[in-house]
Coordinates of C-alpha atoms in Angstrom, one line a residue:
Chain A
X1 CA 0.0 0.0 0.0
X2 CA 1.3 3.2 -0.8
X3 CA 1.5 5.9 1.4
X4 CA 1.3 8.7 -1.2
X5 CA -1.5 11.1 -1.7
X6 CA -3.3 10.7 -4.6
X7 CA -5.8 12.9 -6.9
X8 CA -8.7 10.7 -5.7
X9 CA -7.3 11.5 -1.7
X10 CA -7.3 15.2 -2.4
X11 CA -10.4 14.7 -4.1
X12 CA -12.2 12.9 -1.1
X13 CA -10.2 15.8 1.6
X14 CA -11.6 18.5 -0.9
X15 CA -15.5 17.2 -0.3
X16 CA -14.8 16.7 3.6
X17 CA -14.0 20.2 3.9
X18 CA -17.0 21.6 2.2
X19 CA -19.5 18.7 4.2
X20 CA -17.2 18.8 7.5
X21 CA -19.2 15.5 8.4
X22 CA -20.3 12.5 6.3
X23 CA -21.8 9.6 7.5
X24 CA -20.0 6.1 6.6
X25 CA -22.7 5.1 3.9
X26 CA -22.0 8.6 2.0
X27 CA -18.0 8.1 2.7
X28 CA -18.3 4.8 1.2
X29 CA -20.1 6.5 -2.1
X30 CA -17.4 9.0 -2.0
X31 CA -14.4 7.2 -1.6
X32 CA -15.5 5.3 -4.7
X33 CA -16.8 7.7 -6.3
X34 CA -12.7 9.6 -6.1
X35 CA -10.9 6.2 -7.2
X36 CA -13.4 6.4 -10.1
X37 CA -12.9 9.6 -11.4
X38 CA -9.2 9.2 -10.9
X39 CA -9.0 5.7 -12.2
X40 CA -7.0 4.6 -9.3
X41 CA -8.1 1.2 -7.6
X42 CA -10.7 1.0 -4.7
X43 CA -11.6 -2.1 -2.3
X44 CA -14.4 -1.6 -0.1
X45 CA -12.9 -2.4 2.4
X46 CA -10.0 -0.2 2.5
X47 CA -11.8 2.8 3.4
X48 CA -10.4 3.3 6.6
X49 CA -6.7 3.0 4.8
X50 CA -7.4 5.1 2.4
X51 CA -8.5 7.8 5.2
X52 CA -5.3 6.7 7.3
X53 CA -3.2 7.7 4.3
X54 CA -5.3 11.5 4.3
X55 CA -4.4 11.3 8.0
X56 CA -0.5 11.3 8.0
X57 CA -0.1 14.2 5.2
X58 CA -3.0 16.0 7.4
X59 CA -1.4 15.1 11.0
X60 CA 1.8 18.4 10.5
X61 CA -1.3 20.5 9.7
X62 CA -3.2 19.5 13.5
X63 CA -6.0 18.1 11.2
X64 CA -7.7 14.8 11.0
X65 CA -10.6 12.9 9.7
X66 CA -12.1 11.1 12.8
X67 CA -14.4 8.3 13.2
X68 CA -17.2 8.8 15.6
X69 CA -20.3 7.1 16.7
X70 CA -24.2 9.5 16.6
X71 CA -25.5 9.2 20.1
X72 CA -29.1 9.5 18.3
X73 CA -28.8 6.8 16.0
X74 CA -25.7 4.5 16.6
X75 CA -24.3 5.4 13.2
X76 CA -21.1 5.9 12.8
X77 CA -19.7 9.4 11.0
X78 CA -16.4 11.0 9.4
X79 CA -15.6 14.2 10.6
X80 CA -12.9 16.6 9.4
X81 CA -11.8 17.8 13.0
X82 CA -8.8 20.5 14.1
X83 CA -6.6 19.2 16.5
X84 CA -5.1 22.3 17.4
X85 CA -4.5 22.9 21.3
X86 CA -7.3 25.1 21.6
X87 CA -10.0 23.6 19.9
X88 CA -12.5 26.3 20.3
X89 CA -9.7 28.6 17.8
X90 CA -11.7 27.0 14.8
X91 CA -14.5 28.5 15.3
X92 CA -13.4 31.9 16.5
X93 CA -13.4 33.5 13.1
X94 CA -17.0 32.8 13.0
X95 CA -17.9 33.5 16.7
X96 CA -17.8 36.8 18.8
X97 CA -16.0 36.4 22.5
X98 CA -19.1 36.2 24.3
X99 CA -20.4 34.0 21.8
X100 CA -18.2 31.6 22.3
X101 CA -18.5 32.1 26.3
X102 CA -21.8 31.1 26.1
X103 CA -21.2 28.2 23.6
X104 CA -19.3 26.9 26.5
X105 CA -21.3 27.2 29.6
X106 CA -23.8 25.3 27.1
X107 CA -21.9 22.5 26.9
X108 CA -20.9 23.0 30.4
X109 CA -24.6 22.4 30.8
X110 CA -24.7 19.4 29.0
X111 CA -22.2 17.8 30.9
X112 CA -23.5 18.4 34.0
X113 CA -27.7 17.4 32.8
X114 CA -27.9 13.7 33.1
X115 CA -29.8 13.5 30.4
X116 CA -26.8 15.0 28.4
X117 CA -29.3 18.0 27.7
X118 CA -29.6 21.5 28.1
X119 CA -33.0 23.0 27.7
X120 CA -33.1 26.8 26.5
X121 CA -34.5 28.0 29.4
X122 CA -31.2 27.3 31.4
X123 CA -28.9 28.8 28.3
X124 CA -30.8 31.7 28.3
X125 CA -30.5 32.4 32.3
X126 CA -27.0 31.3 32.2
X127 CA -26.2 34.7 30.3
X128 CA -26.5 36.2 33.5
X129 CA -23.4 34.8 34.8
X130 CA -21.3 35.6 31.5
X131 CA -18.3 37.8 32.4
X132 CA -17.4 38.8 28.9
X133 CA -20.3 41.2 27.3
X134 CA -23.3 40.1 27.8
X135 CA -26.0 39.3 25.3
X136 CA -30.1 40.2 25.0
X137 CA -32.5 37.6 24.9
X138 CA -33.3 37.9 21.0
X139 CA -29.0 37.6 20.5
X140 CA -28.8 34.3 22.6
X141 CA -31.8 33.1 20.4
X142 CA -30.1 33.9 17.3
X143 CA -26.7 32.8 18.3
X144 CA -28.5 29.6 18.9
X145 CA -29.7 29.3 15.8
X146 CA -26.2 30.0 14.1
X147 CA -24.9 27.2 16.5
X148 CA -27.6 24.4 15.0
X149 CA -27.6 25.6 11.6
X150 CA -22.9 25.4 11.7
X151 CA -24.1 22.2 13.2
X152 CA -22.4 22.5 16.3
X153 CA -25.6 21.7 18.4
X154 CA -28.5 20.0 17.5
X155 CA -32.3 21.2 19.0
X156 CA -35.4 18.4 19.4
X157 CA -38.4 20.3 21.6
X158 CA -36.4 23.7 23.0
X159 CA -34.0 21.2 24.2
X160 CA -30.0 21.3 23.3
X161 CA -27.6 18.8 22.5
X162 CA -24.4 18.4 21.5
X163 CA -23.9 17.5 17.7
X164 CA -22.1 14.6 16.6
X165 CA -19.6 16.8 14.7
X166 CA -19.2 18.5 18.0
X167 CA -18.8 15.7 20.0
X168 CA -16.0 14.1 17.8
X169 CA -14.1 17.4 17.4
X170 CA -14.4 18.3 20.8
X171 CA -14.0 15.4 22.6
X172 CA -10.6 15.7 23.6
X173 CA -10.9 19.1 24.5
X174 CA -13.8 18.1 26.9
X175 CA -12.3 15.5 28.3
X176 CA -9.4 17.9 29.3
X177 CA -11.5 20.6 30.7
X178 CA -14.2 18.5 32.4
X179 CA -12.0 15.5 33.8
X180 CA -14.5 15.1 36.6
X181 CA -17.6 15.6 35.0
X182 CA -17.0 13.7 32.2
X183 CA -18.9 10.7 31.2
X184 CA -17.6 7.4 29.3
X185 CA -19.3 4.9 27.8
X186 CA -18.9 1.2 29.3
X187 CA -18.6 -0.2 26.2
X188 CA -17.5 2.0 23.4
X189 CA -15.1 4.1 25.8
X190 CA -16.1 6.9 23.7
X191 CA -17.5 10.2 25.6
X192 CA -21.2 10.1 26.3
X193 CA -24.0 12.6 26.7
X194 CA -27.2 11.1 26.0
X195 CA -26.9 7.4 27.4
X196 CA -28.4 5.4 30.8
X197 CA -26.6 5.2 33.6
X198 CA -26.1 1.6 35.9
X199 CA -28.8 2.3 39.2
X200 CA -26.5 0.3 41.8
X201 CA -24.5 3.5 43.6
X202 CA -21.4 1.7 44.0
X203 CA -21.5 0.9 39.8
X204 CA -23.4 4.0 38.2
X205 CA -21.5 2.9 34.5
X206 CA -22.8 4.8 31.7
X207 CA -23.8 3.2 28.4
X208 CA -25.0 5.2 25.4
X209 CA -28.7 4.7 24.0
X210 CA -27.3 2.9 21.1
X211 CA -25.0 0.9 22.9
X212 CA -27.6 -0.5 25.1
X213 CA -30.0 -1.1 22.2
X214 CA -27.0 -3.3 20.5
X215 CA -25.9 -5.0 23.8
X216 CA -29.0 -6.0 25.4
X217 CA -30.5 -7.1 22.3
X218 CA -31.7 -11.0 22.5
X219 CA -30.7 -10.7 25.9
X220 CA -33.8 -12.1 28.3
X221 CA -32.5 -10.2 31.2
X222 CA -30.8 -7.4 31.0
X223 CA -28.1 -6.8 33.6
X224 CA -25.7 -4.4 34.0
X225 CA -22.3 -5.9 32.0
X226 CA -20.3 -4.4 35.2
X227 CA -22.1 -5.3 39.0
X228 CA -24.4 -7.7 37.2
X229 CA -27.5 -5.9 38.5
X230 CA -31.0 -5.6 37.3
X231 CA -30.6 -2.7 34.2
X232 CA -33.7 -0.8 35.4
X233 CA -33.6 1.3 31.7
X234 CA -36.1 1.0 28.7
X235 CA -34.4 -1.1 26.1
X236 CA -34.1 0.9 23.1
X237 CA -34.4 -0.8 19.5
X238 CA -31.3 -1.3 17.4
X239 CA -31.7 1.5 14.8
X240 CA -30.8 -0.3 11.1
X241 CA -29.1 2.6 9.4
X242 CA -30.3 2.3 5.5
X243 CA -30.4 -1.7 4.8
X244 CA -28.0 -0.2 2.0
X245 CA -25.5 -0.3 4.4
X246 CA -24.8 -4.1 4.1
X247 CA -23.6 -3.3 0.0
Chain B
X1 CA -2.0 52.0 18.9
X2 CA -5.4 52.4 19.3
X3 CA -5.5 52.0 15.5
X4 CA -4.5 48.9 15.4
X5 CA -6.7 47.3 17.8
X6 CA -9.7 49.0 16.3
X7 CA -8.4 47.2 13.3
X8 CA -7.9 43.7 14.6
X9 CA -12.0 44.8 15.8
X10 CA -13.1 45.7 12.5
X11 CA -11.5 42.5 11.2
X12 CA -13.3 39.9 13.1
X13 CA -16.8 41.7 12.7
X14 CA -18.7 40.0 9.6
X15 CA -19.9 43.5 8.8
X16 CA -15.9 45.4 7.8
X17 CA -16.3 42.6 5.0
X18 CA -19.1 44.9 3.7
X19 CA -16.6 47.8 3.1
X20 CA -14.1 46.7 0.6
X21 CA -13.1 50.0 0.2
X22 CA -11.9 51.2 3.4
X23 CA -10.2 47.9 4.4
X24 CA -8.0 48.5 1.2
X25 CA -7.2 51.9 2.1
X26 CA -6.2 50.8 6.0
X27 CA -4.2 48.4 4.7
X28 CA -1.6 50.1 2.4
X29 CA -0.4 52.0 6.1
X30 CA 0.1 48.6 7.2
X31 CA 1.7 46.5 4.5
X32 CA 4.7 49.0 4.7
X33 CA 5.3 48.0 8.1
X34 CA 6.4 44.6 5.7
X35 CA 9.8 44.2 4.1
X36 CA 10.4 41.2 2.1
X37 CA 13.6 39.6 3.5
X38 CA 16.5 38.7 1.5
X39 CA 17.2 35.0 1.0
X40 CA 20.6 35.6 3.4
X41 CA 18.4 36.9 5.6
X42 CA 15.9 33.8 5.7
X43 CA 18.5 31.7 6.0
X44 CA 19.9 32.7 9.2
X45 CA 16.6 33.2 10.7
X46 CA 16.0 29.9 9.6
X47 CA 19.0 28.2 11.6
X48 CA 18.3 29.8 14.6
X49 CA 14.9 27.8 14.9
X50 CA 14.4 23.9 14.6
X51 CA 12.5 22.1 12.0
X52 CA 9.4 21.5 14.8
X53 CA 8.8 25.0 15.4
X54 CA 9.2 26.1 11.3
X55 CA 6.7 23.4 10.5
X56 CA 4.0 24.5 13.4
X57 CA 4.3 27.9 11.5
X58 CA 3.6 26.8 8.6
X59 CA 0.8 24.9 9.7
X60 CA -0.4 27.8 11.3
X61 CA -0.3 29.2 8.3
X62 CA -2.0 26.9 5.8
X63 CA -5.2 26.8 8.8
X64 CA -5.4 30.7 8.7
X65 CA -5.7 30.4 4.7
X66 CA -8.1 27.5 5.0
X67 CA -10.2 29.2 7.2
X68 CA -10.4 32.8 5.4
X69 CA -10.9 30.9 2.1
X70 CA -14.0 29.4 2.9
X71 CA -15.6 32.7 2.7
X72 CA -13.5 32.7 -0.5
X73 CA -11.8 36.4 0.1
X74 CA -8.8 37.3 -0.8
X75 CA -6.0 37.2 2.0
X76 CA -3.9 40.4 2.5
X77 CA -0.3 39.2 3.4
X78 CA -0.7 42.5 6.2
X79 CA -3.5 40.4 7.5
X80 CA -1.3 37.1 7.7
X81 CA 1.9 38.7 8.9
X82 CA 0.1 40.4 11.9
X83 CA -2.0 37.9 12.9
X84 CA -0.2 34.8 12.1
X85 CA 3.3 34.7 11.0
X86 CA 4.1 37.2 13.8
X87 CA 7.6 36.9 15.1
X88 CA 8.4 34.9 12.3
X89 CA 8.2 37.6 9.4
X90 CA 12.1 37.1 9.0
X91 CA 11.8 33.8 7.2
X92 CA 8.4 34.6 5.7
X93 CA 9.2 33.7 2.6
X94 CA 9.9 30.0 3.2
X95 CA 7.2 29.9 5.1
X96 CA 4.9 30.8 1.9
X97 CA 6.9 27.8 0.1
X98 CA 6.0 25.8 2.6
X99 CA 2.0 26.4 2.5
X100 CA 2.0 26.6 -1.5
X101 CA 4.3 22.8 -1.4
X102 CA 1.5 21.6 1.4
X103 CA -1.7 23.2 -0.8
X104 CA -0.7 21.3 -3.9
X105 CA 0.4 18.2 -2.4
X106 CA -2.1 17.5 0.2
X107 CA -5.5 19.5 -0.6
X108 CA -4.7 20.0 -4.3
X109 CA -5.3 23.3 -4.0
X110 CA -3.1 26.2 -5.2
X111 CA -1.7 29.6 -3.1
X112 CA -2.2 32.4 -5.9
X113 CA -1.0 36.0 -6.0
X114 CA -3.7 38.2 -7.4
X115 CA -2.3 41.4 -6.6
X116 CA 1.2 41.8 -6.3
X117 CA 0.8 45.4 -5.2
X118 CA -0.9 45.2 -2.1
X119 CA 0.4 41.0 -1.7
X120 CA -2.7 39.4 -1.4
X121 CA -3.9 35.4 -1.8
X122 CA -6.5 33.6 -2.8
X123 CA -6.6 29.5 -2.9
X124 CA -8.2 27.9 -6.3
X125 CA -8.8 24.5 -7.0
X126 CA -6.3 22.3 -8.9
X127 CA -9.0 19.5 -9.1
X128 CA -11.0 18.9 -12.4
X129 CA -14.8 19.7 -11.2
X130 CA -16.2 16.7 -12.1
X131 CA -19.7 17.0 -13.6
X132 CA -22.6 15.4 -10.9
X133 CA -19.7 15.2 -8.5
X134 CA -22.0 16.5 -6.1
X135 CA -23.2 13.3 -5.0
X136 CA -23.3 14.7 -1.1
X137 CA -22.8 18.1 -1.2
X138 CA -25.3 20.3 -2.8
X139 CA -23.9 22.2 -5.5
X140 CA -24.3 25.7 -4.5
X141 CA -27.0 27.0 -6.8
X142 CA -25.4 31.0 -6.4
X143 CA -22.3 29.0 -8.4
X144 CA -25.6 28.1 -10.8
X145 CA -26.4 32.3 -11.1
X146 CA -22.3 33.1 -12.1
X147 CA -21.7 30.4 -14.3
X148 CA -24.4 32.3 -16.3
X149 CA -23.2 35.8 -15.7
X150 CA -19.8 34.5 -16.8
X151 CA -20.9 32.7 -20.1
X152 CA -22.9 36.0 -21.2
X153 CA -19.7 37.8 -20.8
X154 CA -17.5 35.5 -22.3
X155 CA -19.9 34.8 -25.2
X156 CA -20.0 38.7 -25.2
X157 CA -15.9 39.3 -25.9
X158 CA -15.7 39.5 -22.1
X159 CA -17.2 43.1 -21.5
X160 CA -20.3 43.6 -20.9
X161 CA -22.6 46.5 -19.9
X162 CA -24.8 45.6 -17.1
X163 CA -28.4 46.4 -17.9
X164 CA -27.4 43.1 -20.4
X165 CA -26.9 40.9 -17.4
X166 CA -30.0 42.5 -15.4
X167 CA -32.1 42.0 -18.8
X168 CA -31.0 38.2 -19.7
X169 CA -31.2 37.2 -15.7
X170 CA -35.0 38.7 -15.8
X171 CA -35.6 36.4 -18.7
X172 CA -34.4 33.6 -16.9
X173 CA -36.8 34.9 -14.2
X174 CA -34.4 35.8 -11.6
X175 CA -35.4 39.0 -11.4
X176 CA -32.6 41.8 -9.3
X177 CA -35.0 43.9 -8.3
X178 CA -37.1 40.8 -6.3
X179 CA -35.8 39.0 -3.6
X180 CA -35.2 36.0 -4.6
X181 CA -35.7 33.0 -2.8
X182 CA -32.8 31.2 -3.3
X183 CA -30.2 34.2 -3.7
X184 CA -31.8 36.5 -1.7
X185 CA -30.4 40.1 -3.3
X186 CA -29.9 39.5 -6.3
X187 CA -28.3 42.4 -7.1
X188 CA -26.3 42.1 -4.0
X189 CA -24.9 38.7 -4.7
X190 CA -24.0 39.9 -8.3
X191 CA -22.5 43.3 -7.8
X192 CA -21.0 42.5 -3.9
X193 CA -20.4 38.9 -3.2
X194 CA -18.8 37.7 -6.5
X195 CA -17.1 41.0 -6.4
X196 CA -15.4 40.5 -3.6
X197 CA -14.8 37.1 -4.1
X198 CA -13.5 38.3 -7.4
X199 CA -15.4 36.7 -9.4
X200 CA -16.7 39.7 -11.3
X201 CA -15.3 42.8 -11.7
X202 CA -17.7 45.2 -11.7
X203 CA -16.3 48.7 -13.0
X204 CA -18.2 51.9 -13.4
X205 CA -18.3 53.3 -17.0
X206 CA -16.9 57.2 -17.3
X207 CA -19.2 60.0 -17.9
X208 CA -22.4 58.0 -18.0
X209 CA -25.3 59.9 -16.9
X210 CA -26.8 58.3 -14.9
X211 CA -24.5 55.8 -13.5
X212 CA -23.8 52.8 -15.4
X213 CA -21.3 50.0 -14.7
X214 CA -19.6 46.9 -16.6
X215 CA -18.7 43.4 -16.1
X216 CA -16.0 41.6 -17.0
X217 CA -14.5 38.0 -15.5
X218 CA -12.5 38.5 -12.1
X219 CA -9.3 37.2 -11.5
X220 CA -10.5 34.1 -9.5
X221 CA -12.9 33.1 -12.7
X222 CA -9.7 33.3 -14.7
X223 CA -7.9 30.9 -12.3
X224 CA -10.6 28.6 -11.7
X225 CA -13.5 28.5 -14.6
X226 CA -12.6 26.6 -18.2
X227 CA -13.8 28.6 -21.0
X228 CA -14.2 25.6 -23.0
X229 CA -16.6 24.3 -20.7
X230 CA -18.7 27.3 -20.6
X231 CA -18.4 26.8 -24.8
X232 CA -19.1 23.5 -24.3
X233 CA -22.2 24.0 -22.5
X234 CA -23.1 26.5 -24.8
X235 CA -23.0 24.6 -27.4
X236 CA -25.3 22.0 -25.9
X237 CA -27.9 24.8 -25.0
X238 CA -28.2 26.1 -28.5
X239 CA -27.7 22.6 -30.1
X240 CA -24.5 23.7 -31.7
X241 CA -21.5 23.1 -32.2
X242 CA -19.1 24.8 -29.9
X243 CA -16.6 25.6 -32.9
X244 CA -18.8 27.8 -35.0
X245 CA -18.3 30.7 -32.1
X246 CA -15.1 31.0 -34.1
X247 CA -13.7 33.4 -32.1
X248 CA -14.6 32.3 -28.3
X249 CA -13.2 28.5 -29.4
X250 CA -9.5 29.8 -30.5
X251 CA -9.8 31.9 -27.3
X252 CA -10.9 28.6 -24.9
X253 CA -8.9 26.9 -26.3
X254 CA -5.5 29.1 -26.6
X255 CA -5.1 30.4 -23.4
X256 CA -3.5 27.8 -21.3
X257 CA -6.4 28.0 -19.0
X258 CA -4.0 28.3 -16.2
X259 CA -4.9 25.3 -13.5
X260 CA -8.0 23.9 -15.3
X261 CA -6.0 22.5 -18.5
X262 CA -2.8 21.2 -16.1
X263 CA -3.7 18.3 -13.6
X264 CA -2.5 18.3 -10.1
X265 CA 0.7 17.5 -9.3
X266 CA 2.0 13.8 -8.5
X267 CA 4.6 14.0 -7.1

């Protein structure tokens, strides 16, 4: 395998900065989709090689295409993520000061909901506590807004999440910052936001919602995979991504 | 000193975009603060720092363009010294090799001067477009609107008075004095946004009373758009073939369409 950078690699980099995030069926379409156009040779299964060879011409840059997991649906996603020290510099040509101030007690929000939500109510009060210039009701709304639409959060019912862009990019940043707080999943070891958490005190492991759904499925009983106790949680159904998928 | 912070303000406020014209004027004050070094020069700044901290400069660098370039204006080299290069101005220039080596090689993408007077960048694209390449992204129908306004110009011997362009678009039902649902301002797109993004150039014609104003291709259409394409398509539209436009052909098809006609580089 050669290490070299190809037209059909540039190609591929060149869509993932225009998308930022593809999931795997569209990064499947598009990797072939490159070798075709530049006649070069593509298995199927060498998707992740072929983004691994992106990787080490993008790694002296601080950039990578990462693989994450959608706390919604269990699918997994491509993201074109900075790496940078400061994570939050991306966006700062985009954001004001006190925008991104509020972006973070937002997520600080998140982290600390156990639902891994943050409802707008509590965004819009926490502006009180902002020390850089604070914003009016209508801003927050609109800044909010711009933060779904750059798909940085994602809204369901006046209730915040984090996206799964944001969750990839950021997740070594928040894992930094919120060492106490933060939450891992029991069996992905990824970060987690939206998943159940084990009832027994002494355990209290988290799983994402999808996570569950795929390990208690045909299980009669489900119990937690650490302290063996009852898992008190609804069951979620394994969501099939597109039966395309299996192609 | 106060200046310059009000200028570093202005900068990061989506509205100074809005005022081509002062930001060119600020910036000539600045640019002189610049002196390209001499290749002695860069070449003892270079050994007094190591490889690792050359390469996070450069990387530096190639983010900042990436970033700027998405709103696809041009790049002042004042703007990129003073916020970026910095401390490193000394061995600027191998820095910019640097960028231009990692741009071709990695994103297939190429670092162009477009004004040599007042140094500043833009990024085109070294890549073929590839027709229905849009498979996942949605092509950007505003490209939809200038790939029009670009073939009536070229098929028009590349000048073009504007109440032609107003007058074909309203044929095509986009109409500039309407807000339109998918561009919004019309007008504004046209005359402003592919301006700056020098697409267009959009002059004003002397002594016209009242004011009128030309078109003619920018220099990123020159860069980045094939003429033989547009011909191509052309031809298609009016069921011809694209050779009869005698004139337009030898002229797609002389001019060594800069990065369109050459591949990107393998090496």
């Amino acid at each position: 395998m050669s290490r070299q950078m190809g037209d059909s690699h540039r190609r591929f980099l060149q869509t993932m900065m225009v998308s930022g995030i593809v999931d795997e069926q569209e990064a499947r379409t598009l990797y072939k989709h490159c070798c075709e156009t530049h006649n070069t040779q593509c298995a199927p299964d060498k998707l992740d090689d072929f983004i691994d060879t992106i990787n080490s011409k993008l790694q002296p840059m601080f950039m990578q295409i990462r693989k994450g997991m959608s706390e919604d649906s269990g699918q997994q996603y491509y993201a074109l993520v900075n790496m940078s020290e400061t994570e939050v510099t991306r966006m700062s040509s985009d954001y004001a000061d006190n925008e991104l101030e509020l972006f973070r007690k937002t997520i600080e929000l998140i982290m600390g909901a156990e639902n891994g939500k943050a409802s707008s109510t509590d965004i819009l009060n926490s502006v009180d506590s902002m020390t850089t210039k604070k914003m009016k009701k209508s801003e927050t709304e609109h800044l909010l807004n711009r933060l779904v639409h750059d798909k940085w959060l994602c809204e369901k019912r006046g209730e915040y999440t984090l996206s799964t862009r944001c969750i990839i990019e950021m997740e070594p940043y928040i894992r930094e910052m919120y060492q106490d707080q933060v939450k891992v999943c029991h069996i992905c070891h990824n970060i987690a936001f939206q998943c159940q958490i084990c009832e027994n005190p002494t355990c209290g492991i988290k799983i994402h919602n999808p996570c569950v759904a795929r390990y208690f499925q045909g299980r009669a009983e489900p119990r937690c995979p650490a302290c063996d106790d009852f898992w008190p949680h609804e069951i979620p159904e394994v969501r099939r991504p597109q039966s395309q998928s299996r192609r | 000193m106060t200046q310059r912070r009000r200028l570093s303000n202005t900068q990061n406020s989506p509205q100074s975009r809005q005022q081509p014209g002062t930001l060119m004027a600020q910036e000539e004050d600045d640019d002189s603060t610049f002196t390209q070094p001499s290749t002695s020069q860069v070449q003892r700044g270079l050994e007094k720092l190591t490889p690792a901290q050359v390469e996070q400069k450069t990387a530096e660098v190639v983010q900042y363009f990436l970033v700027k370039d998405q709103k696809k204006i041009p790049i002042r080299r004042a703007d990129l010294v003073k916020h970026v290069v910095k401390d490193y101005r000394n061995i600027y220039p191998e820095i910019i090799k640097r960028a231009e080596r990692t741009f071709d090689q990695v994103f297939g993408l190429k670092l162009v001067e477009i004004d040599t007077k007042s140094h500043s960048y833009i990024l085109i694209n070294k890549m073929e477009p590839v027709v229905g390449a849009s498979i996942i992204n949605p092509t950007n129908p505003k490209m939809g609107l200038l790939f029009v306004i670009l073939s009536i110009i070229f098929m028009k011997g590349g000048l073009v008075r504007e109440n032609l362009i107003w007058s074909t678009l309203k044929k095509l039902r986009v109409d500039p004095g309407e807000k339109h649902e998918e561009f919004g301002d019309v007008r504004k797109v046209v005359t402003d946004e592919f301006v700056r993004q020098r697409y267009l150039e959009y002059v004003r014609i002397p002594h016209t009373e009242p004011v009128e104003h030309e078109f003619r291709w920018g220099q990123r259409a020159d860069k980045e758009v094939s003429k033989a394409k547009i011909l191509e398509f052309m031809g298609q539209l009016h069921e011809q073939d694209p050779q009869s436009w005698s004139q337009q052909y030898r002229e797609a098809h002389s001019t060594p369409s800069s990065s369109q006609a050459s591949t990107s580089s393998q090496r």
